[in-house]
Each structure stands twice: as C-alpha cells, then as structure tokens.
Coordinates of C-alpha atoms in Angstrom, one line a residue:
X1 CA -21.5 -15.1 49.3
X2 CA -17.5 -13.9 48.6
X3 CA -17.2 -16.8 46.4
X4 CA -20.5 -15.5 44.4
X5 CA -19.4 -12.0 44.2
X6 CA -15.9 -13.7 42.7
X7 CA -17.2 -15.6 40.5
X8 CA -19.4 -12.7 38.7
X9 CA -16.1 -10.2 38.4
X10 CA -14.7 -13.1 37.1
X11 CA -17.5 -13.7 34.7
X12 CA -17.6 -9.8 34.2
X13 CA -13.9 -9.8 33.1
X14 CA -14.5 -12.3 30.7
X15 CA -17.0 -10.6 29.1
X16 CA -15.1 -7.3 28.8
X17 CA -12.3 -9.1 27.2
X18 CA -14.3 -11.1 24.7
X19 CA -16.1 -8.1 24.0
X20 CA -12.9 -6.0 24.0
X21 CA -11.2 -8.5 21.3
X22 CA -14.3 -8.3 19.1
X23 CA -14.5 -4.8 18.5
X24 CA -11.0 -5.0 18.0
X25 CA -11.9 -7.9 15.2
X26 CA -13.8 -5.4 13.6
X27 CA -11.7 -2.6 13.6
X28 CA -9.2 -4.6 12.0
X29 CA -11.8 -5.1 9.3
X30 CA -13.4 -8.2 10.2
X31 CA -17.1 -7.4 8.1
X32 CA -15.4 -5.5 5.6
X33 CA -16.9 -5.5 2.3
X34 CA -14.2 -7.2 -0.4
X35 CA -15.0 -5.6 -3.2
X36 CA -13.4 -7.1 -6.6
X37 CA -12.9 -5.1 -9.9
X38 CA -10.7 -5.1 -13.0
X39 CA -9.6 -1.6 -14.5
X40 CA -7.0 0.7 -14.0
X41 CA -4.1 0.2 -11.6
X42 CA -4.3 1.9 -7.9
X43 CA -0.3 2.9 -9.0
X44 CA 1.7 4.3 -11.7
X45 CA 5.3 3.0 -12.8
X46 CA 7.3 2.7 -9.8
X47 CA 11.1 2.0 -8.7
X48 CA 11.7 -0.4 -5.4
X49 CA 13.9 -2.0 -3.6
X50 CA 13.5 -5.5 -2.4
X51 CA 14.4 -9.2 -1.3
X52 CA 14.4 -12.4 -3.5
X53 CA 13.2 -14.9 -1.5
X54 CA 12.1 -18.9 -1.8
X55 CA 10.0 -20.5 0.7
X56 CA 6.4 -20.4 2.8
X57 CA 4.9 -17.3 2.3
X58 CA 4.1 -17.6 6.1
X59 CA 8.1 -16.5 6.7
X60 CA 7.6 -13.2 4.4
X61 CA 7.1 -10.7 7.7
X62 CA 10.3 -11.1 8.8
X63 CA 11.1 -9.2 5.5
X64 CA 8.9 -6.5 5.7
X65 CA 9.9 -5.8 9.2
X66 CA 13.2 -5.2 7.8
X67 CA 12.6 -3.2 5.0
X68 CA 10.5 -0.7 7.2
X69 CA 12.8 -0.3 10.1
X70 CA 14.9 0.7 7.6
X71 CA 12.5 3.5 6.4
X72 CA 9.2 3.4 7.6
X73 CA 7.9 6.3 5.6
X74 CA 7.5 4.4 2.6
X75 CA 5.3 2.0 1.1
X76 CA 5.7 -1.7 1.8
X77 CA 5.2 -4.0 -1.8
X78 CA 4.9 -7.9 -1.6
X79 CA 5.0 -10.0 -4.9
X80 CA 4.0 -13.5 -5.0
X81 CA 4.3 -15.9 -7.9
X82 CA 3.7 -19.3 -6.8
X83 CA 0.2 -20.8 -6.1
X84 CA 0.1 -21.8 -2.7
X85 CA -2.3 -24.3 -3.0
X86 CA -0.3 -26.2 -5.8
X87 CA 3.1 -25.3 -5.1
X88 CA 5.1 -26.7 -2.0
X89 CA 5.5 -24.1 0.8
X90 CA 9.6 -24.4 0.7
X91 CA 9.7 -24.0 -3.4
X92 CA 7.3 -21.0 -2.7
X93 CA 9.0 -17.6 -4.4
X94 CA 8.5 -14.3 -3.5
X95 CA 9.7 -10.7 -3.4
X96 CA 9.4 -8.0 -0.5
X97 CA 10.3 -4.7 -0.3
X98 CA 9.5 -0.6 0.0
X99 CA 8.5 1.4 -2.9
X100 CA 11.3 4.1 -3.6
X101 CA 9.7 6.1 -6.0
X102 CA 6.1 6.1 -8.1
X103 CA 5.5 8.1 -11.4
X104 CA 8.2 10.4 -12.8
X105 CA 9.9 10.9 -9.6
X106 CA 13.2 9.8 -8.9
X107 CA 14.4 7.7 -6.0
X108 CA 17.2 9.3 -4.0
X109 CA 20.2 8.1 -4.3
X110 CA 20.9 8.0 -0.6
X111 CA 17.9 5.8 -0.3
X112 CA 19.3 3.4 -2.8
X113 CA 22.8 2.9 -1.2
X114 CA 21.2 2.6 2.1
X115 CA 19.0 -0.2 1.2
X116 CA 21.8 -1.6 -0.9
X117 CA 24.0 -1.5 2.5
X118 CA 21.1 -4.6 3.4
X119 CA 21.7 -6.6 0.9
X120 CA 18.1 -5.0 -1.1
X121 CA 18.1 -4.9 -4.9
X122 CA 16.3 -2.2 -7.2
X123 CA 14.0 -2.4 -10.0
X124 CA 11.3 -0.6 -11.3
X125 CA 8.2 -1.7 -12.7
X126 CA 6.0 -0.2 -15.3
X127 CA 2.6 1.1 -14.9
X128 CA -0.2 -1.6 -15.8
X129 CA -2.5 -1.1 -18.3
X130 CA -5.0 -3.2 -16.7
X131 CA -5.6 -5.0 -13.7
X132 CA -7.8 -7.0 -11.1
X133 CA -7.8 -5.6 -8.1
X134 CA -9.3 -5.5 -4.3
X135 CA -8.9 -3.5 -0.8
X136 CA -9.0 -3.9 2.4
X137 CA -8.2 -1.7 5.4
X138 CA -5.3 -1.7 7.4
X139 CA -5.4 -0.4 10.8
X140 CA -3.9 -3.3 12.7
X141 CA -1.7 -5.9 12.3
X142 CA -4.2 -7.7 12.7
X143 CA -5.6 -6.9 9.3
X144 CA -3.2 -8.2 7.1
X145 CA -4.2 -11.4 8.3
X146 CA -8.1 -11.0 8.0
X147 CA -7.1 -9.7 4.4
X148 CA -5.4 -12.7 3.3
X149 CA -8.3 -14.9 4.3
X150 CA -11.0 -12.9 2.8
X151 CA -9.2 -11.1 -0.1
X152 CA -7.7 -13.9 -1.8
X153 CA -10.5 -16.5 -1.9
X154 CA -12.5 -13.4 -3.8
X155 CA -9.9 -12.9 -6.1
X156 CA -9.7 -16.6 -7.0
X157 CA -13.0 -17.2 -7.7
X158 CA -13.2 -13.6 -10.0
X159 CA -10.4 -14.8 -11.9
X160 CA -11.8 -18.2 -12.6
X161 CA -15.5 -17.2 -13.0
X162 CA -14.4 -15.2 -15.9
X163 CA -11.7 -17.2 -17.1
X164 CA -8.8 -14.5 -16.9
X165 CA -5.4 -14.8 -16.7
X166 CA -4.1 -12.4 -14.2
X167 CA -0.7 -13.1 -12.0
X168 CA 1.8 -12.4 -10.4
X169 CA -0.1 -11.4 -6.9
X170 CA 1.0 -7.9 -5.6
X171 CA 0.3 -6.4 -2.3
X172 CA 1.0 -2.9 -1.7
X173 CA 0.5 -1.5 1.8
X174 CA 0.0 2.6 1.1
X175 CA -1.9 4.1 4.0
X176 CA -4.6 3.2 5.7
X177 CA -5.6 0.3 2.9
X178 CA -3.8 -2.8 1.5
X179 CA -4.1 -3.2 -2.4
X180 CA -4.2 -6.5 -3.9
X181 CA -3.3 -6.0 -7.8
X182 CA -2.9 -9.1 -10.3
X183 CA -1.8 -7.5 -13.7
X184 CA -3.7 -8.3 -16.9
X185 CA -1.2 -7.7 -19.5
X186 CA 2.6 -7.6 -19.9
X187 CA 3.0 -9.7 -16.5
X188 CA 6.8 -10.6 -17.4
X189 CA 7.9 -7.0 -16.5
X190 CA 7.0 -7.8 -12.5
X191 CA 9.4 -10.5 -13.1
X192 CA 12.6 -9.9 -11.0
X193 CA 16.0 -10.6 -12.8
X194 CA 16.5 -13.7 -9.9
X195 CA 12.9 -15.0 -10.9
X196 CA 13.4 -14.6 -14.6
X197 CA 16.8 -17.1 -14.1
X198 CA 14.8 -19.5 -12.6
X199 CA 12.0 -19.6 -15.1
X200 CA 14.3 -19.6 -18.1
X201 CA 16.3 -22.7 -15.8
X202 CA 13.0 -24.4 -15.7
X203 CA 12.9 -24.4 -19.2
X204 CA 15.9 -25.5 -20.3
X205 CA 15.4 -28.7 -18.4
X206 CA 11.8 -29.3 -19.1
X207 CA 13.3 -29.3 -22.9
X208 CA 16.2 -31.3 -21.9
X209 CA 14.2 -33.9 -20.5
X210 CA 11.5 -33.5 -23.1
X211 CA 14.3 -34.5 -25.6
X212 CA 15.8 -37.4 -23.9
X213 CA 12.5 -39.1 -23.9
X214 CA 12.0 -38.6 -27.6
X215 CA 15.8 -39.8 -27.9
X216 CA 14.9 -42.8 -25.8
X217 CA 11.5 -43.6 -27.5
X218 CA 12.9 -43.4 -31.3
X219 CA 15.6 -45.7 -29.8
X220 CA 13.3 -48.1 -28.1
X221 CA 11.4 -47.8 -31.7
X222 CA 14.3 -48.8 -33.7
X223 CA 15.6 -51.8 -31.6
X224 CA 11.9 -53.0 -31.5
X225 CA 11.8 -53.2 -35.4
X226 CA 15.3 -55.0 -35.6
X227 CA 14.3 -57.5 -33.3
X228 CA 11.1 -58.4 -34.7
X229 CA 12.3 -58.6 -37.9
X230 CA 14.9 -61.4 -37.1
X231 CA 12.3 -63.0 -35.9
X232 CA 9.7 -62.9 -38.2
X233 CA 8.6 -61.4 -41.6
X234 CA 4.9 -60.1 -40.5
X235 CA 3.8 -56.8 -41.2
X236 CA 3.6 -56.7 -37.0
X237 CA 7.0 -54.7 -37.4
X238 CA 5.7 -51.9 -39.3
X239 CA 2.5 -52.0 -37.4
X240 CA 4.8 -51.3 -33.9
X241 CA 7.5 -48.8 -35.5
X242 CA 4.1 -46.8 -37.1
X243 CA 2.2 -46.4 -33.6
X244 CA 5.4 -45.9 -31.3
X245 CA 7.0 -43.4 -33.2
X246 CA 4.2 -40.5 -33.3
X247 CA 3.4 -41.4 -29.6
X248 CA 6.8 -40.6 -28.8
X249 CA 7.1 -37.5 -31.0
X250 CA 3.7 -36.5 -29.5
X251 CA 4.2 -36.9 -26.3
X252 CA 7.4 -34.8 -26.6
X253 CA 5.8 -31.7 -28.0
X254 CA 3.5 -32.0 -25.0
X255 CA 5.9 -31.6 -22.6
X256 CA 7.5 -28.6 -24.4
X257 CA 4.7 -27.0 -24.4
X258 CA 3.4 -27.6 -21.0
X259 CA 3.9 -24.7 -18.7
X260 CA 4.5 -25.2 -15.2
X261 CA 1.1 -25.8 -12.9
X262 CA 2.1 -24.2 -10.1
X263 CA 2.4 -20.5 -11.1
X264 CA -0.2 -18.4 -10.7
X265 CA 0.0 -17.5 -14.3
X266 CA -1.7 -20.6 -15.2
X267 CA -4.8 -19.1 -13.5
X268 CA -6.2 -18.3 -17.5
X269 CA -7.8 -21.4 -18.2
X270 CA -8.4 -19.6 -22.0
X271 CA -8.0 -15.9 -21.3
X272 CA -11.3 -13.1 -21.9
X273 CA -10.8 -10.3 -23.5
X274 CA -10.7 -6.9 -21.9
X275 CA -14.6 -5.8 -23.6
X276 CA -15.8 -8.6 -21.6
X277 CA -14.8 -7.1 -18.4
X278 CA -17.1 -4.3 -16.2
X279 CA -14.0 -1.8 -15.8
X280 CA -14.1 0.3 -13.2
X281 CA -13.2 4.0 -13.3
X282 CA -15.5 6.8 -14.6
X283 CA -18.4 4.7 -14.8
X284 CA -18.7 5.4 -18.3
X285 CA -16.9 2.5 -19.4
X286 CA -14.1 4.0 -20.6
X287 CA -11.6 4.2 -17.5
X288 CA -9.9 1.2 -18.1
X289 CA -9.0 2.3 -21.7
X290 CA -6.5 5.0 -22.0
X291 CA -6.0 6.4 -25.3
X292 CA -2.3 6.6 -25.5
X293 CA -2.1 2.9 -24.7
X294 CA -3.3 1.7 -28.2
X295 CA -6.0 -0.2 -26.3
X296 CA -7.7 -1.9 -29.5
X297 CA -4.4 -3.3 -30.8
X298 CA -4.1 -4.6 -27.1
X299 CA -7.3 -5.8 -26.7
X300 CA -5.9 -8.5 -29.9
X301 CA -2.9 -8.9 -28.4
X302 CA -3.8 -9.7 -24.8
X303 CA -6.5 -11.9 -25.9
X304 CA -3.1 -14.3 -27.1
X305 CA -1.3 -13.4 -24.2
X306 CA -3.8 -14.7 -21.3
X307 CA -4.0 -18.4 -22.4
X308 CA -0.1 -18.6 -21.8
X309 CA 1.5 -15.6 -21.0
X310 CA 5.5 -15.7 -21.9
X311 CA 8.1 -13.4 -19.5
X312 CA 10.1 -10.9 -21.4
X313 CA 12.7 -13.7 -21.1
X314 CA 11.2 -16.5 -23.0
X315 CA 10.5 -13.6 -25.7
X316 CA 14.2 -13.2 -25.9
X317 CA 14.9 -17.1 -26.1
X318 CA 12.3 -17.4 -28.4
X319 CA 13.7 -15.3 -30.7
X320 CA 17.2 -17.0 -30.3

C-alpha cells in the first residue's frame, strides 16, 4: 500500500511540473499570434553602441549579456546580415549592442566613453522610411527563443510571397516586446563601417578573379587559333576563336555582376513596389507614406533598388 501511495505523489509531482513548464511555455508566448506587416518603423533615427562580430548566430548572447550589464536601462539592438540557411555558421556576421539614444536626443557622453572602455563602437542609424516588421512578447528568456522559431519563418515566407527585398534583419528588445524590423529602402545605412570593408573586400576579389578568367580565356582563345592554324587552313579556326571568345567575355560580366547568395539582401527575387504593399498605420492607407519623405519619387527609386540593393559604399566605388 506505501509503495502505491509513492508512486501517486510521484505521478502527482510529475504532473505539477509538466503542467508548471507549460504555463510557463505560454507565458513566454508560446500561442502568440505572429502578426507580419510592412509600413512604418516601430523607431526613429537612433545612435548605438555595439560589437562587430563573425560567427554562429547561436554565440550572439554572450554579447548582449555584456552590453546590458553594462547598462541595463537601455534597449538591446541585434543586426544580422547573413542568411543562416545559406551562409556557413563561422562566416555568419553580426552586430550587437544597446541603443544610446533615439530621435533628436543626444547620447551622453559619459555613456559613450563607458561603453568605449569595452571595446563598443558607435554609430547611428537613420530612421527607415519603410519596413517589414513583426512582434512578439518578451517576458522570459525563454521567449527570445520561441521568437526566433516562430518569427522568422513568417517573415521569410512574407518577404518571398511578395517578392520584396527587405534586409539586413534587426532585432530590437524595447520593453515588454521584441521587434523584428527588415528595412525596405536605403538598407546600406545599417551597414557598420567593419561590414562595409568586408563587402567592398568581397568585391574587389570577385572582380579580380572575374578578370583573370577573361585574361585566361582570351589567352586560351589566342593560343587555340595559332595552333590550329599551323596545322591546317580550315575555316575550323575562326569557327573556335568566334564561339570562345564571347563565352569568355560573357561569362565574365556574369560574375561581375553576381551578388553574393548568402546575404539576406538577395531575398528580392525582383523587388514590388511600395503601392503593392497593405501598409499599416492609420488604416487609411496612408501611414506608410510620409509627406516630407518625397514618397512618389521613392516609390521609382526603390522599385530599382530592391532587385539589387548597393551599400552606400559600392555608391561611392561606383562613382570612382
């Protein structure tokens, strides 16, 4: 009969604690509704101070735990530019930080140098025009991992069902809620100076090796033509020099051009415009569309930009 009467507390226990863990599950936001939108920005223009790092997003807390024992007042900010699912977790990049200061306030300068005194940068990032965006709560730890799961899936498939081209990914923990924001326009400004030297890195040696395979193919082109025509006089030679040489040329200008896969930004297969969009805001349409933005020259512009949208640095070297 004692054995009987263990086993049930037993049982009981088990129960409580299974029970206990699911209403914590669901506290943390486990049947949240994921809601995803495109309008205006949850934020204005805002000055922070943050980490450069490269590797698995996975390794990211150990950032985050940093930057809020140093002041855990402010709001946390998380940038990611690298697809996951693409890109290999060790070549991964990423920024983590606090937000200093939003709008026309100013960040202290005490703030600054004590951040500075761990090794965190500052920069400031504008206000987007335009974004896609979700929430979910925070309330535990817990969450943030819930969020990821369900968040992120939404947003992927949002993005692709209408064809947008919306990166880099930013998370910004304000609250009681975690905001997931992918801008829609002028995405090189939420490129850090460390990121923007990578990209423009990238570049020179996608070019440089872009151009040693033309090198090598008019070469290969050339010695082809001598050679068959000490052997023979047949119009063979022209025929071979003739296909080669575009093929070569071609295949050149395709690798110029070719961005890299792995960024988010290539989430744009061709880029909608912004009219195409239900913006949230007012619910009369007009929220995401704020008069002093010039939003009908944009709506032109960005309709360019989303196919393949170029950083402010690969303006500059264009121009060069």
């Amino acid at each position: 009969m004692a054995d009987w009467v263990l086993l049930g507390l037993i049982g009981a226990l088990l129960v409580l604690l299974l029970l206990t863990l699911f209403g914590f599950a669901i506290y943390s936001g486990l049947f949240s509704e994921v809601v995803v939108s495109a309008g205006s920005p949850p934020i204005r223009n805002i000055t922070l101070a943050y980490k450069f790092k490269v590797g698995p997003y996975g390794e990211c807390g150990k950032v985050f735990m940093e930057s809020c024992s140093i002041s855990p007042k402010l709001c946390s900010i998380g940038v990611y530019y690298d697809n996951p699912h693409t890109v290999p977790p060790e070549k991964c990049r990423y920024i983590v930080g606090c937000i200093l200061s939003e709008g026309e306030e100013k960040p202290s300068e005490e703030l600054i140098r004590l951040f500075q005194k761990f090794g965190f940068k500052i920069f400031s990032f504008p206000a987007p025009s335009h974004v896609v965006m979700a929430t979910f709560p925070f309330t535990t730890p817990f969450s943030i991992q819930l969020a990821v799961n369900r968040v992120y899936p939404a947003l992927d498939t949002y993005i692709k069902e209408r064809k947008l081209c919306a990166h880099p990914r930013l998370e910004i923990y304000k609250g009681d809620r975690i905001y997931f924001v992918c801008p829609l326009a002028r995405q090189g400004d939420f490129y850090v100076p460390e990121m923007k030297e990578m990209e423009r890195k990238s570049r020179v040696a996608e070019a440089d090796d872009a151009q040693t395979d033309i090198t090598g193919a008019d070469t290969l082109s050339e010695t082809s033509s001598i050679s068959l025509e000490a052997t023979t006089d047949s119009r063979e030679t022209s025929v071979a020099t003739s296909i080669l040489s575009p093929f070569a040329a071609g295949r050149g200008r395709d690798e110029l051009d070719n961005r890299s896969e792995h960024s988010y930004s290539e989430s744009g297969a061709s880029g909608s415009s912004f009219e195409e969009l239900d913006l949230e805001g007012n619910g009369d349409g007009s929220a995401g569309q704020p008069s002093d933005l010039g939003y009908a020259e944009e709506q032109e512009t960005t309709k360019a930009k989303w196919a393949k949208e170029p950083t402010a640095l690969e303006k500059e070297r264009g121009e060069e």
